[in-house]
Tab-separated table of C-alpha atoms and ligand atoms in Angstrom:
chain	number	residue	atom	x	y	z
A	895	ARG	CA	19.002	-17.704	0.670
A	896	GLY	CA	19.089	-18.212	-3.098
A	897	GLU	CA	15.525	-19.419	-3.486
A	898	ARG	CA	13.371	-17.263	-5.760
A	899	CYS	CA	15.638	-14.233	-5.783
A	900	LEU	CA	16.024	-13.645	-2.044
A	901	MET	CA	19.350	-11.889	-2.434
A	902	SER	CA	21.452	-9.481	-0.394
A	903	ASN	CA	20.458	-6.241	-2.075
A	904	LEU	CA	17.939	-4.810	-4.527
A	905	SER	CA	20.325	-4.813	-7.480
A	906	SER	CA	20.926	-8.563	-7.151
A	907	VAL	CA	17.220	-9.250	-6.544
A	908	LEU	CA	16.355	-7.362	-9.738
A	909	ALA	CA	19.064	-9.109	-11.769
A	910	CYS	CA	17.733	-12.458	-10.528
A	911	GLU	CA	14.118	-11.544	-11.328
A	912	ALA	CA	15.068	-10.201	-14.781
A	913	ALA	CA	16.390	-13.657	-15.657
A	914	ARG	CA	12.926	-15.162	-15.174
A	915	GLY	CA	11.610	-13.810	-18.486
A	916	PRO	CA	10.815	-10.681	-20.494
A	917	LEU	CA	7.889	-9.456	-18.385
A	918	HIS	CA	9.900	-9.925	-15.183
A	919	ALA	CA	12.840	-8.143	-16.797
A	920	ALA	CA	10.539	-5.234	-17.660
A	921	ALA	CA	9.119	-5.206	-14.136
A	922	ALA	CA	12.634	-5.323	-12.660
A	923	ALA	CA	13.638	-2.301	-14.752
A	924	ALA	CA	10.540	-0.434	-13.555
A	925	VAL	CA	11.263	-1.270	-9.896
A	926	ALA	CA	14.863	-0.130	-10.295
A	927	ALA	CA	13.603	3.230	-11.591
A	928	LEU	CA	11.063	3.459	-8.757
A	929	ALA	CA	13.822	2.774	-6.202
A	930	GLY	CA	15.821	5.667	-7.608
A	931	ALA	CA	12.753	7.902	-7.468
A	932	ALA	CA	11.996	6.815	-3.889
A	933	THR	CA	15.560	7.606	-2.854
A	934	SER	CA	15.074	11.151	-4.190
A	935	ILE	CA	11.691	11.532	-2.473
A	936	ALA	CA	13.144	10.255	0.816
A	937	GLY	CA	15.910	12.836	0.501
A	938	LEU	CA	13.392	15.629	-0.094
A	939	ILE	CA	11.409	14.682	3.017
A	940	ARG	CA	14.454	14.124	5.231
A	941	HIS	CA	16.451	17.177	4.246
A	942	GLN	CA	13.985	19.817	3.127
A	943	GLY	CA	10.860	19.356	5.234
A	944	ASP	CA	9.019	22.569	6.012
A	945	ALA	CA	11.619	24.696	4.266
A	946	ALA	CA	10.322	23.368	0.951
A	947	GLY	CA	6.687	23.670	2.054
A	948	LEU	CA	6.173	19.985	1.210
A	949	GLY	CA	2.890	19.923	3.108
A	950	ALA	CA	1.601	23.127	1.587
A	951	VAL	CA	-1.785	22.808	-0.074
A	952	ARG	CA	-1.420	23.766	-3.738
A	953	GLY	CA	-5.018	24.777	-4.324
A	954	THR	CA	-5.285	22.107	-7.021
A	955	GLU	CA	-7.230	18.839	-6.859
A	956	ASN	CA	-6.512	15.338	-8.139
A	957	ALA	CA	-8.901	13.200	-10.191
A	958	ASP	CA	-11.002	12.483	-7.145
A	959	GLY	CA	-11.217	15.984	-5.849
A	960	ASP	CA	-8.593	15.465	-3.123
A	961	THR	CA	-6.599	18.623	-2.497
A	962	GLN	CA	-2.978	18.179	-3.623
A	963	LYS	CA	-0.022	18.935	-1.363
A	964	ALA	CA	3.264	20.146	-2.847
A	965	LEU	CA	4.939	16.808	-2.134
A	966	ASP	CA	2.103	14.878	-3.826
A	967	VAL	CA	2.914	16.660	-7.077
A	968	MET	CA	6.706	16.630	-6.589
A	969	ALA	CA	6.682	12.867	-5.928
A	970	ASP	CA	4.470	12.298	-8.966
A	971	ASP	CA	6.842	14.322	-11.162
A	972	ILE	CA	9.903	12.434	-9.869
A	973	ILE	CA	8.275	9.049	-10.508
A	974	ALA	CA	6.918	9.987	-13.952
A	975	SER	CA	10.340	11.254	-14.963
A	976	ALA	CA	12.117	8.120	-13.694
A	977	LEU	CA	9.680	5.773	-15.459
A	978	GLY	CA	9.919	7.870	-18.629
A	979	LYS	CA	13.510	6.643	-18.946
A	980	VAL	CA	12.459	2.957	-18.939
A	981	ASP	CA	11.582	1.765	-22.461
A	982	ALA	CA	9.715	-1.234	-21.040
A	983	VAL	CA	7.058	0.971	-19.385
A	984	ALA	CA	4.135	1.559	-21.754
A	985	SER	CA	2.214	3.906	-19.467
A	986	TYR	CA	2.043	5.360	-15.969
A	987	LEU	CA	-1.168	5.658	-13.935
A	988	SER	CA	-1.061	7.886	-10.897
A	989	GLU	CA	-3.446	8.943	-8.149
A	990	GLU	CA	-2.390	12.475	-9.054
A	991	GLN	CA	-3.253	12.232	-12.765
A	992	ASP	CA	-6.761	12.027	-14.252
A	993	ALA	CA	-5.761	9.600	-17.026
A	994	ALA	CA	-2.915	7.154	-17.633
A	995	ILE	CA	0.189	8.836	-19.088
A	996	PRO	CA	1.528	7.088	-22.225
A	997	LEU	CA	5.303	6.609	-22.048
A	998	HIS	CA	6.695	4.046	-24.558
A	999	ALA	CA	4.472	2.567	-27.246
A	1000	GLY	CA	6.310	-0.758	-27.304
A	1001	GLY	CA	6.471	-1.107	-23.539
A	1002	SER	CA	5.347	-4.426	-22.057
A	1003	VAL	CA	4.319	-3.226	-18.577
A	1004	ILE	CA	2.124	-0.572	-16.985
A	1005	VAL	CA	3.031	1.031	-13.650
A	1006	ALA	CA	0.262	2.304	-11.379
A	1007	SER	CA	1.201	4.294	-8.290
A	1008	ASP	CA	0.106	6.333	-5.333
A	1009	PRO	CA	3.192	8.543	-5.432
A	1010	LEU	CA	2.711	9.938	-1.949
A	1011	ASP	CA	0.516	7.940	0.409
A	1012	GLY	CA	-0.357	9.599	3.702
A	1013	SER	CA	-0.494	13.204	2.495
A	1014	SER	CA	-2.338	14.292	5.630
A	1015	ASN	CA	0.829	13.325	7.542
A	1016	ILE	CA	3.392	15.168	5.376
A	1017	ASP	CA	4.049	18.087	7.724
A	1018	THR	CA	3.650	16.127	10.966
A	1019	ASN	CA	6.888	14.112	10.649
A	1020	VAL	CA	4.899	10.858	10.483
A	1021	SER	CA	5.852	8.013	8.133
A	1022	ILE	CA	4.482	8.341	4.571
A	1023	GLY	CA	5.252	6.368	1.438
A	1024	THR	CA	4.916	5.412	-2.220
A	1025	ILE	CA	2.840	2.432	-3.380
A	1026	PHE	CA	3.300	0.796	-6.810
A	1027	SER	CA	1.835	-1.944	-8.976
A	1028	VAL	CA	3.359	-3.421	-12.169
A	1029	LEU	CA	0.887	-4.961	-14.643
A	1030	PRO	CA	1.296	-6.541	-18.099
A	1031	ALA	CA	0.550	-3.812	-20.661
A	1032	ALA	CA	-1.403	-6.351	-22.738
A	1033	GLY	CA	-4.153	-6.395	-20.086
A	1034	GLY	CA	-4.651	-2.627	-19.847
A	1035	VAL	CA	-5.105	-0.895	-16.504
A	1036	LEU	CA	-8.542	-2.254	-15.609
A	1037	GLN	CA	-7.384	-5.847	-15.020
A	1038	PRO	CA	-7.735	-7.854	-11.809
A	1039	GLY	CA	-4.899	-7.435	-9.337
A	1040	ARG	CA	-4.108	-11.143	-9.604
A	1041	ASN	CA	-2.447	-10.275	-12.946
A	1042	GLN	CA	0.209	-8.123	-11.282
A	1043	ILE	CA	3.796	-9.058	-12.181
A	1044	ALA	CA	5.217	-7.169	-9.190
A	1045	ALA	CA	4.044	-4.773	-6.502
A	1046	GLY	CA	5.355	-3.069	-3.414
A	1047	PHE	CA	5.587	0.033	-1.300
A	1048	PHE	CA	8.273	2.322	0.091
A	1049	VAL	CA	8.026	3.781	3.585
A	1050	TYR	CA	9.712	7.138	4.302
A	1051	GLY	CA	10.047	6.883	8.054
A	1052	PRO	CA	12.802	6.448	10.670
A	1053	GLN	CA	14.048	3.930	8.092
A	1054	THR	CA	13.489	4.223	4.353
A	1055	THR	CA	12.281	0.763	3.426
A	1056	LEU	CA	10.809	-1.243	0.556
A	1057	LEU	CA	8.527	-4.283	0.628
A	1058	VAL	CA	8.374	-5.896	-2.813
A	1059	SER	CA	7.265	-9.140	-4.410
A	1060	PHE	CA	7.541	-10.428	-7.979
A	1061	GLY	CA	4.993	-13.141	-7.278
A	1062	GLY	CA	7.279	-15.096	-4.991
A	1063	PRO	CA	8.221	-14.360	-1.384
A	1064	VAL	CA	7.955	-10.771	-0.126
A	1065	ILE	CA	11.371	-9.161	0.297
A	1066	ALA	CA	12.048	-6.432	2.892
A	1067	LEU	CA	14.863	-3.987	2.091
A	1068	GLN	CA	16.246	-0.862	3.760
A	1069	LEU	CA	18.013	2.099	2.171
A	1070	GLY	CA	21.561	2.199	3.540
A	1071	GLU	CA	24.093	5.006	3.939
A	1072	ASN	CA	25.625	3.853	0.660
A	1073	GLY	CA	22.431	4.691	-1.223
A	1074	GLN	CA	21.639	1.025	-1.885
A	1075	PHE	CA	18.606	-0.943	-0.698
A	1076	HIS	CA	19.889	-3.968	1.218
A	1077	ASP	CA	17.945	-7.038	2.314
A	1078	MET	CA	16.803	-6.840	5.957
A	1079	GLY	CA	17.171	-10.601	6.347
A	1080	TRP	CA	13.604	-10.954	7.537
A	1081	GLN	CA	11.393	-13.831	6.364
A	1082	VAL	CA	8.304	-11.726	5.597
A	1083	ARG	CA	5.281	-13.658	6.782
A	1084	ILE	CA	2.149	-12.164	8.394
A	1085	PRO	CA	1.242	-14.112	11.591
A	1086	ASP	CA	-2.119	-15.868	11.189
A	1087	VAL	CA	-3.483	-14.605	14.518
A	1088	THR	CA	-3.551	-11.106	15.979
A	1089	SER	CA	-5.044	-9.044	18.798
A	1090	GLU	CA	-4.428	-5.670	17.176
A	1091	PHE	CA	-6.766	-3.816	14.820
A	1092	ALA	CA	-6.279	-0.626	12.800
A	1093	ILE	CA	-9.309	1.517	11.966
A	1094	ASN	CA	-10.144	5.224	12.132
A	1095	ALA	CA	-12.471	4.967	15.132
A	1096	SER	CA	-13.671	8.567	14.706
A	1097	ASN	CA	-15.982	7.212	12.005
A	1098	GLN	CA	-17.761	4.842	14.387
A	1099	ARG	CA	-21.200	6.489	14.028
A	1100	HIS	CA	-20.995	5.983	10.239
A	1101	TRP	CA	-20.119	2.269	10.291
A	1102	HIS	CA	-22.375	-0.403	8.846
A	1103	LYS	CA	-23.563	-2.973	11.368
A	1104	ASP	CA	-21.008	-5.706	10.554
A	1105	VAL	CA	-18.077	-3.358	11.201
A	1106	ALA	CA	-19.727	-1.934	14.340
A	1107	ALA	CA	-20.351	-5.451	15.681
A	1108	TYR	CA	-16.835	-6.698	14.881
A	1109	ILE	CA	-15.072	-3.713	16.477
A	1110	GLY	CA	-17.512	-3.766	19.388
A	1111	ASP	CA	-16.569	-7.365	20.128
A	1112	CYS	CA	-12.845	-6.539	19.920
A	1113	LEU	CA	-13.409	-3.655	22.369
A	1114	ALA	CA	-15.370	-5.948	24.727
A	1115	GLY	CA	-12.028	-7.703	25.299
A	1116	LYS	CA	-11.541	-10.824	27.402
A	1117	ASP	CA	-15.002	-10.634	29.005
A	1118	GLY	CA	-16.619	-10.403	25.581
A	1119	PRO	CA	-17.183	-12.943	22.790
A	1120	ARG	CA	-13.558	-12.774	21.615
A	1121	GLY	CA	-12.268	-13.869	25.029
A	1122	ARG	CA	-9.151	-11.688	24.802
A	1123	ASN	CA	-8.192	-8.021	24.905
A	1124	PHE	CA	-7.351	-6.144	21.683
A	1125	ASN	CA	-5.047	-3.198	21.038
A	1126	MET	CA	-5.626	-0.467	18.435
A	1127	ARG	CA	-3.219	1.436	16.179
A	1128	TRP	CA	-4.098	3.991	13.462
A	1129	VAL	CA	-1.282	5.963	11.805
A	1130	GLY	CA	-3.310	7.402	8.924
A	1131	SER	CA	-0.690	6.267	6.388
A	1132	LEU	CA	-1.579	2.948	4.765
A	1133	VAL	CA	2.113	2.166	4.229
A	1134	ALA	CA	2.919	2.683	7.932
A	1135	ASP	CA	0.000	0.622	9.255
A	1136	GLY	CA	0.801	-1.894	6.527
A	1137	TRP	CA	4.479	-2.226	7.426
A	1138	ARG	CA	3.563	-2.860	11.071
A	1139	ILE	CA	1.092	-5.582	10.058
A	1140	PHE	CA	3.729	-7.335	7.908
A	1141	ARG	CA	6.112	-7.085	10.855
A	1142	ARG	CA	3.910	-8.306	13.759
A	1143	GLY	CA	0.482	-9.111	12.343
A	1144	GLY	CA	-2.754	-7.194	12.741
A	1145	ILE	CA	-5.902	-6.365	10.819
A	1146	PHE	CA	-6.379	-3.104	8.883
A	1147	LEU	CA	-9.883	-1.924	8.081
A	1148	TYR	CA	-10.937	0.924	5.824
A	1149	PRO	CA	-14.527	-0.245	5.198
A	1150	ALA	CA	-17.378	1.373	3.329
A	1151	ASP	CA	-19.342	3.636	5.629
A	1152	ARG	CA	-22.384	5.874	5.445
A	1153	ARG	CA	-20.521	9.142	4.812
A	1154	GLU	CA	-21.073	10.902	1.506
A	1155	GLY	CA	-18.438	9.577	-0.926
A	1156	TYR	CA	-17.422	6.651	1.296
A	1157	GLY	CA	-19.939	4.132	-0.073
A	1158	ALA	CA	-16.950	2.117	-1.331
A	1159	GLY	CA	-14.524	3.185	1.382
A	1160	ARG	CA	-11.621	5.523	0.737
A	1161	LEU	CA	-8.745	3.540	-0.745
A	1162	ARG	CA	-8.231	3.050	-4.477
A	1163	LEU	CA	-8.261	-0.427	-5.974
A	1164	VAL	CA	-5.697	-0.090	-8.785
A	1165	TYR	CA	-2.790	1.612	-7.011
A	1166	GLU	CA	-3.418	1.105	-3.292
A	1167	ALA	CA	-5.497	-2.000	-2.511
A	1168	ASN	CA	-4.173	-4.205	-5.339
A	1169	PRO	CA	-0.448	-3.779	-4.623
A	1170	VAL	CA	-1.001	-4.177	-0.870
A	1171	ALA	CA	-3.180	-7.255	-1.429
A	1172	PHE	CA	-0.534	-8.785	-3.743
A	1173	LEU	CA	2.070	-8.471	-0.965
A	1174	VAL	CA	-0.341	-9.588	1.764
A	1175	GLU	CA	-1.258	-12.840	-0.013
A	1176	ALA	CA	2.406	-13.493	-0.853
A	1177	ALA	CA	3.143	-13.164	2.882
A	1178	GLY	CA	0.418	-15.617	3.929
A	1179	GLY	CA	-2.192	-13.009	4.887
A	1180	LYS	CA	-5.607	-12.161	3.406
A	1181	ALA	CA	-6.982	-9.010	1.753
A	1182	ILE	CA	-10.703	-8.655	1.022
A	1183	ASP	CA	-13.256	-5.956	0.219
A	1184	GLY	CA	-15.267	-7.253	3.160
A	1185	ALA	CA	-16.135	-10.546	1.512
A	1186	VAL	CA	-14.267	-11.099	-1.794
A	1187	PRO	CA	-10.462	-11.236	-2.296
A	1188	ILE	CA	-9.238	-7.853	-3.523
A	1189	LEU	CA	-7.089	-9.492	-6.210
A	1190	ASP	CA	-10.151	-11.035	-7.888
A	1191	LEU	CA	-11.909	-7.679	-8.429
A	1192	ALA	CA	-11.960	-6.027	-11.862
A	1193	PRO	CA	-11.580	-2.236	-11.464
A	1194	ALA	CA	-14.545	-0.310	-12.897
A	1195	ASP	CA	-12.325	2.738	-13.585
A	1196	LEU	CA	-8.780	4.030	-13.000
A	1197	HIS	CA	-9.578	5.651	-9.663
A	1198	ALA	CA	-12.243	3.242	-8.376
A	1199	ARG	CA	-12.388	3.071	-4.590
A	1200	VAL	CA	-12.795	-0.207	-2.707
A	1201	PRO	CA	-13.395	-1.197	0.908
A	1202	LEU	CA	-10.147	-2.749	2.207
A	1203	VAL	CA	-9.657	-5.220	5.049
A	1204	PHE	CA	-6.308	-7.006	5.209
A	1205	GLY	CA	-3.811	-8.648	7.534
A	1206	SER	CA	-3.626	-11.805	9.651
A	1207	ALA	CA	-5.512	-14.512	7.776
A	1208	LYS	CA	-7.486	-15.909	10.713
A	1209	GLU	CA	-8.572	-12.429	11.847
A	1210	VAL	CA	-9.676	-11.415	8.350
A	1211	ASP	CA	-11.791	-14.583	8.260
A	1212	GLU	CA	-13.165	-13.666	11.693
A	1213	PHE	CA	-14.210	-10.230	10.380
A	1214	ALA	CA	-15.726	-11.670	7.188
A	1215	ALA	CA	-17.985	-13.906	9.286
A	1216	TYR	CA	-19.705	-10.797	10.724
A	1217	GLY	CA	-20.860	-9.858	7.240
A	1218	SER	CA	-22.132	-13.257	6.152
B	205	AFP	P1	-4.016	10.751	2.193
B	205	AFP	O1	-2.878	10.351	1.305
B	205	AFP	O2	-5.042	11.621	1.522
B	205	AFP	O3	-3.562	11.279	3.545
B	205	AFP	O4	-4.812	9.421	2.501
B	205	AFP	C1	-4.083	8.401	3.128
B	205	AFP	C2	-4.957	7.183	3.054
B	205	AFP	O5	-5.298	6.947	1.727
B	205	AFP	C3	-4.265	5.968	3.640
B	205	AFP	O6	-2.882	6.040	3.539
B	205	AFP	C4	-4.715	5.969	5.078
B	205	AFP	O7	-4.792	4.675	5.617
B	205	AFP	C5	-6.095	6.590	4.997
B	205	AFP	O8	-6.122	7.387	3.821
B	205	AFP	C6	-6.367	7.497	6.175
B	205	AFP	O9	-7.692	7.934	6.026
B	205	AFP	P2	-8.341	8.821	7.181
B	205	AFP	O10	-7.604	10.138	7.104
B	205	AFP	O11	-9.793	8.915	6.808
B	205	AFP	O12	-8.114	8.101	8.482
């Protein structure tokens, strides 16, 4: 499977990508550092758990006023330290840091990350993860996601896994007993059609009419306008719902709603929606803000939120039609 760096393990994938040019070499070095950091974070979660108080609220808040859990900060520290050793990384932007952290003045790439996605699940033994985006430093942080050189996310679950793309096919890897990420031999492609949606249905009374109508029609099942029954899943960790959708299809919705502070949804454009959208499009799916492709949006600020709907291409189109 030699096409476009589909190799047997992460080390060989990264060596192959590095040969594609200086920006890819820089991105490959950043991903190698992130894989080392993720291996440490996975170890923390798997072996320390409650003993280390990973889910303990620290009484501090991040840039957006979200309370920080111990593991949020520990993961951020591990990632910042790992990237600090990579000369090619000019700066690091994190959900847990107000501003971008300068690392190496001559670096050619920027790494943006949600170091610990799914914080509300930390002490419930539910899958959580790390999301990352690698951008050309020349463009600064507020550049459209279509400029990404690479992006991916780790899932710390029953398996520790990585989905990554350098602009070509999405590669799925699993952390093995030997401490290496090996290729899972799975042609990552999101099925075009699905009968499974992911949304936090407890927010139903706050939904705008297009979302309410779309979900209502899914719930009406085979006797309704969709003519078939739908299933629902909601893990509460983007990386876990995301992995499932890459595996078997589906549509994920975190739309804007009428709650205070949710006028642009909950998820952040730069280090959550953009990396996920980069992978989704590379795997044949679609990712929109409700109407426009996520990757075409220019972030207004480092921590800008954006409504996010992604997954099976035909179902995303179906949803978009409710808003037109
Ligand atoms: P936390 O990291 O604060 O738990 O947020 C996780 C997340 O950003 C994303 O991973 C989930 O899909 C979404 O929020 C869950 O949001 P709700 O808790 O509102 O369902």
